[in-house]
Amino acid sequence: MEMIATRLQAIRSELPPEVRLLAVSKYYPAEAVRAAYDAGQRCFGESRWRELLTKRETLPDDIEWHYIGHLQRGNVKYIAPFVQLIHAIDTPRLLAEVSHQAQRCQRTIRCLLQLHVAEEETKFGFSVDDAEAYLSSGEWRALPGVQLAGVMCMASHTDDTQRIRRDFRRAYDFFRHARNTYFPGDDAFSIRSWGMSGDYPIAIEEGSNMVRIGSAIFSE
Ligand SMILES: *Cc1c(COP(=O)(O)O)cnc(C)c1O
């Protein structure tokens, strides 16, 4: 646990000031979150709703919880009362459900569109073409419970750094296009969530302003 503060410090010192660090605590125990909290970290990412609810019970209230994993529509209701940002919106129906549950809690929930830019077939997310079609449909404008706040992606799982760079670049190109076309003058559409333990330096070079780092902070 002592390592956690040291590692957090080291990672923070590498990040430019405009890049936020999300500590990905999924699969790590509440004591690990507590150690990071004591070292000043306040934003944590989880990807299982049950695990998130359990941890939240024992941890301080001023933690900002982000949901980063694939989310099934039937589970939105469990996190809607408190979640600060949902990173992985991968279908129009999921976004509609988040809006519905947010309204039931009298909240607005910030959400990111997950783009599928990696070479693997199995990953979730909108293709660039589908994301464009969805934004141009304007359907999302009729969802009062959500605020689209940017784009999230995962790069290909590979050692080929050129490929990783290309994936992030596609996400950034889409982000810029979407901001200029659909959110002109709207500062809320600003988040570029990409970069994990293995690739965050490249992600930052390619426009990320929110890195999601788990194992580099928490693993033994
Ligand atoms: C687990 C996970 C991360 C963190 O991955 P590490 O390699 O442990 O840094 C980031 N984003 C998502 C969506 C994840 O599921």
mmCIF file of C-alpha atoms and ligand atoms in Angstrom:
data_model
loop_
_atom_site.group_PDB
_atom_site.id
_atom_site.type_symbol
_atom_site.label_atom_id
_atom_site.label_comp_id
_atom_site.label_asym_id
_atom_site.label_seq_id
_atom_site.Cartn_x
_atom_site.Cartn_y
_atom_site.Cartn_z
ATOM 1 C CA MET A 1 0.000 0.000 0.000
ATOM 2 C CA GLU A 2 2.898 2.427 0.611
ATOM 3 C CA MET A 3 3.819 2.026 -3.037
ATOM 4 C CA ILE A 4 0.529 3.552 -4.099
ATOM 5 C CA ALA A 5 1.332 7.074 -2.919
ATOM 6 C CA THR A 6 4.795 6.918 -4.475
ATOM 7 C CA ARG A 7 3.482 5.731 -7.814
ATOM 8 C CA LEU A 8 0.695 8.291 -7.879
ATOM 9 C CA GLN A 9 3.213 11.027 -7.201
ATOM 10 C CA ALA A 10 5.482 9.806 -9.988
ATOM 11 C CA ILE A 11 2.643 9.627 -12.529
ATOM 12 C CA ARG A 12 1.237 13.016 -11.552
ATOM 13 C CA SER A 13 4.628 14.616 -12.019
ATOM 14 C CA GLU A 14 4.643 13.396 -15.632
ATOM 15 C CA LEU A 15 1.210 14.736 -16.549
ATOM 16 C CA PRO A 16 0.776 18.157 -18.112
ATOM 17 C CA PRO A 17 -1.497 20.370 -15.983
ATOM 18 C CA GLU A 18 -4.472 20.057 -18.359
ATOM 19 C CA VAL A 19 -4.537 16.255 -18.113
ATOM 20 C CA ARG A 20 -6.694 14.739 -15.382
ATOM 21 C CA LEU A 21 -5.741 11.489 -13.753
ATOM 22 C CA LEU A 22 -8.483 8.942 -13.201
ATOM 23 C CA ALA A 23 -7.260 6.195 -10.892
ATOM 24 C CA VAL A 24 -8.784 2.938 -12.111
ATOM 25 C CA SER A 25 -9.455 0.928 -8.980
ATOM 26 C CA LYS A 26 -11.491 -1.932 -10.455
ATOM 27 C CA TYR A 27 -10.474 -5.285 -8.971
ATOM 28 C CA TYR A 28 -8.350 -3.570 -6.281
ATOM 29 C CA PRO A 29 -9.629 -3.510 -2.698
ATOM 30 C CA ALA A 30 -11.147 -0.555 -0.878
ATOM 31 C CA GLU A 31 -7.932 -0.228 1.181
ATOM 32 C CA ALA A 32 -6.052 0.499 -2.034
ATOM 33 C CA VAL A 33 -8.536 3.231 -2.916
ATOM 34 C CA ARG A 34 -8.131 4.594 0.601
ATOM 35 C CA ALA A 35 -4.353 4.737 0.217
ATOM 36 C CA ALA A 36 -4.707 6.686 -3.026
ATOM 37 C CA TYR A 37 -7.297 8.951 -1.401
ATOM 38 C CA ASP A 38 -4.916 9.674 1.453
ATOM 39 C CA ALA A 39 -2.334 10.622 -1.156
ATOM 40 C CA GLY A 40 -4.756 13.229 -2.508
ATOM 41 C CA GLN A 41 -6.474 11.331 -5.331
ATOM 42 C CA ARG A 42 -10.216 12.052 -5.601
ATOM 43 C CA CYS A 43 -11.373 10.563 -8.938
ATOM 44 C CA PHE A 44 -11.688 6.816 -9.301
ATOM 45 C CA GLY A 45 -12.895 4.602 -12.125
ATOM 46 C CA GLU A 46 -14.757 1.326 -11.714
ATOM 47 C CA SER A 47 -16.259 -1.077 -14.195
ATOM 48 C CA ARG A 48 -18.530 -3.346 -12.137
ATOM 49 C CA TRP A 49 -21.560 -1.790 -10.508
ATOM 50 C CA ARG A 50 -21.706 -4.195 -7.541
ATOM 51 C CA GLU A 51 -18.065 -3.666 -6.715
ATOM 52 C CA LEU A 52 -18.548 0.075 -7.021
ATOM 53 C CA LEU A 53 -21.539 0.133 -4.641
ATOM 54 C CA THR A 54 -19.679 -1.952 -2.074
ATOM 55 C CA LYS A 55 -16.567 0.211 -2.137
ATOM 56 C CA ARG A 56 -18.551 3.397 -2.028
ATOM 57 C CA GLU A 57 -20.159 2.373 1.269
ATOM 58 C CA THR A 58 -16.869 2.296 3.116
ATOM 59 C CA LEU A 59 -15.076 5.224 1.462
ATOM 60 C CA PRO A 60 -15.298 9.013 1.858
ATOM 61 C CA ASP A 61 -18.212 10.882 0.276
ATOM 62 C CA ASP A 62 -16.111 13.384 -1.620
ATOM 63 C CA ILE A 63 -14.789 10.757 -4.008
ATOM 64 C CA GLU A 64 -15.804 11.346 -7.613
ATOM 65 C CA TRP A 65 -16.766 7.975 -9.110
ATOM 66 C CA HIS A 66 -16.524 7.376 -12.836
ATOM 67 C CA TYR A 67 -17.963 4.345 -14.568
ATOM 68 C CA ILE A 68 -15.533 3.196 -17.249
ATOM 69 C CA GLY A 69 -16.686 -0.299 -18.215
ATOM 70 C CA HIS A 70 -19.335 -1.702 -20.501
ATOM 71 C CA LEU A 71 -22.668 -0.845 -18.900
ATOM 72 C CA GLN A 72 -25.858 -2.807 -19.421
ATOM 73 C CA ARG A 73 -29.038 -0.788 -19.564
ATOM 74 C CA GLY A 74 -30.621 -2.700 -16.715
ATOM 75 C CA ASN A 75 -27.798 -1.662 -14.374
ATOM 76 C CA VAL A 76 -27.833 2.077 -14.993
ATOM 77 C CA LYS A 77 -30.283 2.597 -12.142
ATOM 78 C CA TYR A 78 -27.761 1.438 -9.536
ATOM 79 C CA ILE A 79 -25.183 4.087 -10.352
ATOM 80 C CA ALA A 80 -27.421 6.925 -11.576
ATOM 81 C CA PRO A 81 -27.852 8.535 -8.132
ATOM 82 C CA PHE A 82 -24.176 9.407 -7.751
ATOM 83 C CA VAL A 83 -21.970 8.646 -10.776
ATOM 84 C CA GLN A 84 -20.020 11.693 -12.013
ATOM 85 C CA LEU A 85 -19.111 10.570 -15.508
ATOM 86 C CA ILE A 86 -20.000 7.524 -17.608
ATOM 87 C CA HIS A 87 -17.171 6.890 -20.057
ATOM 88 C CA ALA A 88 -18.435 4.026 -22.171
ATOM 89 C CA ILE A 89 -21.697 4.989 -23.865
ATOM 90 C CA ASP A 90 -21.737 2.553 -26.755
ATOM 91 C CA THR A 91 -25.321 2.640 -28.027
ATOM 92 C CA PRO A 92 -28.083 5.249 -28.425
ATOM 93 C CA ARG A 93 -30.342 3.092 -26.243
ATOM 94 C CA LEU A 94 -27.855 3.153 -23.382
ATOM 95 C CA LEU A 95 -27.648 6.937 -23.521
ATOM 96 C CA ALA A 96 -31.454 7.149 -23.503
ATOM 97 C CA GLU A 97 -31.600 4.910 -20.430
ATOM 98 C CA VAL A 98 -28.993 7.010 -18.620
ATOM 99 C CA SER A 99 -31.101 10.088 -19.345
ATOM 100 C CA HIS A 100 -34.222 8.364 -18.047
ATOM 101 C CA GLN A 101 -32.563 7.232 -14.805
ATOM 102 C CA ALA A 102 -30.866 10.601 -14.307
ATOM 103 C CA GLN A 103 -34.217 12.343 -14.526
ATOM 104 C CA ARG A 104 -35.636 9.989 -11.933
ATOM 105 C CA CYS A 105 -32.827 11.193 -9.632
ATOM 106 C CA GLN A 106 -33.287 14.806 -10.731
ATOM 107 C CA ARG A 107 -29.750 14.885 -12.010
ATOM 108 C CA THR A 108 -27.888 15.507 -15.235
ATOM 109 C CA ILE A 109 -25.219 12.884 -15.870
ATOM 110 C CA ARG A 110 -22.197 13.662 -18.000
ATOM 111 C CA CYS A 111 -21.406 10.972 -20.570
ATOM 112 C CA LEU A 112 -18.725 10.203 -23.131
ATOM 113 C CA LEU A 113 -19.273 8.453 -26.431
ATOM 114 C CA GLN A 114 -17.066 5.398 -26.656
ATOM 115 C CA LEU A 115 -15.456 5.175 -30.060
ATOM 116 C CA HIS A 116 -14.278 1.891 -31.450
ATOM 117 C CA VAL A 117 -10.943 2.689 -33.058
ATOM 118 C CA ALA A 118 -8.945 -0.429 -32.148
ATOM 119 C CA GLU A 119 -8.261 -3.286 -34.519
ATOM 120 C CA GLU A 120 -9.846 -5.943 -32.286
ATOM 121 C CA GLU A 121 -13.355 -6.966 -33.284
ATOM 122 C CA THR A 122 -14.601 -7.624 -29.791
ATOM 123 C CA LYS A 123 -14.364 -4.197 -28.234
ATOM 124 C CA PHE A 124 -17.472 -2.154 -27.601
ATOM 125 C CA GLY A 125 -18.133 1.287 -28.947
ATOM 126 C CA PHE A 126 -19.494 3.278 -31.863
ATOM 127 C CA SER A 127 -17.611 3.114 -35.125
ATOM 128 C CA VAL A 128 -16.609 6.577 -36.275
ATOM 129 C CA ASP A 129 -19.343 6.393 -38.921
ATOM 130 C CA ASP A 130 -22.018 5.328 -36.442
ATOM 131 C CA ALA A 131 -21.006 8.025 -33.968
ATOM 132 C CA GLU A 132 -21.253 10.608 -36.730
ATOM 133 C CA ALA A 133 -24.647 9.289 -37.811
ATOM 134 C CA TYR A 134 -25.902 9.400 -34.239
ATOM 135 C CA LEU A 135 -24.723 12.936 -33.592
ATOM 136 C CA SER A 136 -26.126 14.175 -36.874
ATOM 137 C CA SER A 137 -29.493 12.539 -36.106
ATOM 138 C CA GLY A 138 -29.843 15.026 -33.256
ATOM 139 C CA GLU A 139 -31.671 12.390 -31.137
ATOM 140 C CA TRP A 140 -29.395 13.101 -28.192
ATOM 141 C CA ARG A 141 -30.648 16.689 -28.026
ATOM 142 C CA ALA A 142 -33.974 15.325 -26.764
ATOM 143 C CA LEU A 143 -32.383 13.642 -23.719
ATOM 144 C CA PRO A 144 -32.615 16.103 -20.824
ATOM 145 C CA GLY A 145 -30.912 13.852 -18.268
ATOM 146 C CA VAL A 146 -27.546 13.632 -19.993
ATOM 147 C CA GLN A 147 -24.852 15.979 -21.138
ATOM 148 C CA LEU A 148 -22.467 14.733 -23.797
ATOM 149 C CA ALA A 149 -19.066 15.760 -22.507
ATOM 150 C CA GLY A 150 -16.624 14.194 -24.969
ATOM 151 C CA VAL A 151 -15.136 11.017 -26.358
ATOM 152 C CA MET A 152 -13.536 7.917 -24.862
ATOM 153 C CA CYS A 153 -11.555 5.182 -26.582
ATOM 154 C CA MET A 154 -9.161 2.307 -26.066
ATOM 155 C CA ALA A 155 -6.289 1.736 -28.454
ATOM 156 C CA SER A 156 -5.451 -1.606 -30.033
ATOM 157 C CA HIS A 157 -3.869 -4.131 -27.713
ATOM 158 C CA THR A 158 -0.478 -4.246 -29.383
ATOM 159 C CA ASP A 159 3.195 -3.321 -28.995
ATOM 160 C CA ASP A 160 3.011 -1.416 -32.261
ATOM 161 C CA THR A 161 3.180 2.158 -31.019
ATOM 162 C CA GLN A 162 2.405 3.521 -34.482
ATOM 163 C CA ARG A 163 -0.854 1.619 -34.463
ATOM 164 C CA ILE A 164 -1.693 2.897 -30.977
ATOM 165 C CA ARG A 165 -0.909 6.443 -32.065
ATOM 166 C CA ARG A 166 -3.113 6.058 -35.125
ATOM 167 C CA ASP A 167 -6.044 4.857 -32.978
ATOM 168 C CA PHE A 168 -5.791 7.837 -30.624
ATOM 169 C CA ARG A 169 -5.404 10.206 -33.551
ATOM 170 C CA ARG A 170 -8.635 8.954 -35.100
ATOM 171 C CA ALA A 171 -10.411 9.554 -31.812
ATOM 172 C CA TYR A 172 -8.999 13.065 -31.572
ATOM 173 C CA ASP A 173 -9.950 13.868 -35.164
ATOM 174 C CA PHE A 174 -13.484 12.732 -34.437
ATOM 175 C CA PHE A 175 -13.589 14.710 -31.188
ATOM 176 C CA ARG A 176 -12.525 17.903 -32.967
ATOM 177 C CA HIS A 177 -14.998 17.410 -35.758
ATOM 178 C CA ALA A 178 -17.836 16.678 -33.309
ATOM 179 C CA ARG A 179 -17.027 19.672 -31.131
ATOM 180 C CA ASN A 180 -16.897 22.054 -34.071
ATOM 181 C CA THR A 181 -19.994 20.654 -35.763
ATOM 182 C CA TYR A 182 -22.364 19.762 -32.929
ATOM 183 C CA PHE A 183 -21.114 21.607 -29.846
ATOM 184 C CA PRO A 184 -19.837 24.955 -31.076
ATOM 185 C CA GLY A 185 -19.261 27.298 -28.176
ATOM 186 C CA ASP A 186 -20.186 24.550 -25.686
ATOM 187 C CA ASP A 187 -17.282 24.217 -23.274
ATOM 188 C CA ALA A 188 -18.833 21.132 -21.676
ATOM 189 C CA PHE A 189 -17.933 18.970 -24.670
ATOM 190 C CA SER A 190 -14.254 18.894 -23.821
ATOM 191 C CA ILE A 191 -13.169 15.500 -22.468
ATOM 192 C CA ARG A 192 -10.785 13.206 -24.377
ATOM 193 C CA SER A 193 -10.571 10.055 -22.272
ATOM 194 C CA TRP A 194 -7.772 7.892 -23.580
ATOM 195 C CA GLY A 195 -4.554 6.405 -22.279
ATOM 196 C CA MET A 196 -4.054 3.552 -19.801
ATOM 197 C CA SER A 197 -1.009 2.277 -17.892
ATOM 198 C CA GLY A 198 0.667 0.916 -21.015
ATOM 199 C CA ASP A 199 0.041 3.772 -23.412
ATOM 200 C CA TYR A 200 -0.721 7.005 -21.584
ATOM 201 C CA PRO A 201 2.409 8.901 -22.715
ATOM 202 C CA ILE A 202 1.353 8.363 -26.348
ATOM 203 C CA ALA A 203 -2.251 9.203 -25.482
ATOM 204 C CA ILE A 204 -1.195 12.577 -24.071
ATOM 205 C CA GLU A 205 0.853 13.331 -27.167
ATOM 206 C CA GLU A 206 -2.281 12.546 -29.153
ATOM 207 C CA GLY A 207 -4.619 14.905 -27.372
ATOM 208 C CA SER A 208 -5.860 13.075 -24.286
ATOM 209 C CA ASN A 209 -6.889 15.217 -21.336
ATOM 210 C CA MET A 210 -8.074 12.372 -19.095
ATOM 211 C CA VAL A 211 -5.941 9.287 -18.587
ATOM 212 C CA ARG A 212 -7.385 6.154 -16.960
ATOM 213 C CA ILE A 213 -4.601 4.436 -15.074
ATOM 214 C CA GLY A 214 -4.998 1.291 -12.994
ATOM 215 C CA SER A 215 -2.171 -1.215 -12.775
ATOM 216 C CA ALA A 216 0.634 1.377 -12.866
ATOM 217 C CA ILE A 217 -0.775 2.740 -9.606
ATOM 218 C CA PHE A 218 -2.256 -0.264 -7.846
ATOM 219 C CA SER A 219 -0.697 -3.543 -8.933
ATOM 220 C CA GLU A 220 1.600 -5.334 -6.498
HETATM 221 C C1 LIG B 1 -8.982 -1.496 -16.627
HETATM 222 C C2 LIG B 1 -9.217 -0.316 -17.478
HETATM 223 C C3 LIG B 1 -8.299 0.747 -17.503
HETATM 224 C C4 LIG B 1 -6.989 0.742 -16.738
HETATM 225 O O1 LIG B 1 -6.125 -0.197 -17.284
HETATM 226 P P1 LIG B 1 -4.618 -0.354 -16.716
HETATM 227 O O2 LIG B 1 -3.924 -1.046 -17.829
HETATM 228 O O3 LIG B 1 -4.730 -1.165 -15.482
HETATM 229 O O4 LIG B 1 -4.093 1.015 -16.483
HETATM 230 C C5 LIG B 1 -8.622 1.850 -18.274
HETATM 231 N N1 LIG B 1 -9.760 1.909 -18.986
HETATM 232 C C6 LIG B 1 -10.667 0.911 -18.988
HETATM 233 C C7 LIG B 1 -11.891 1.051 -19.780
HETATM 234 C C8 LIG B 1 -10.412 -0.232 -18.246
HETATM 235 O O5 LIG B 1 -11.313 -1.219 -18.254
#
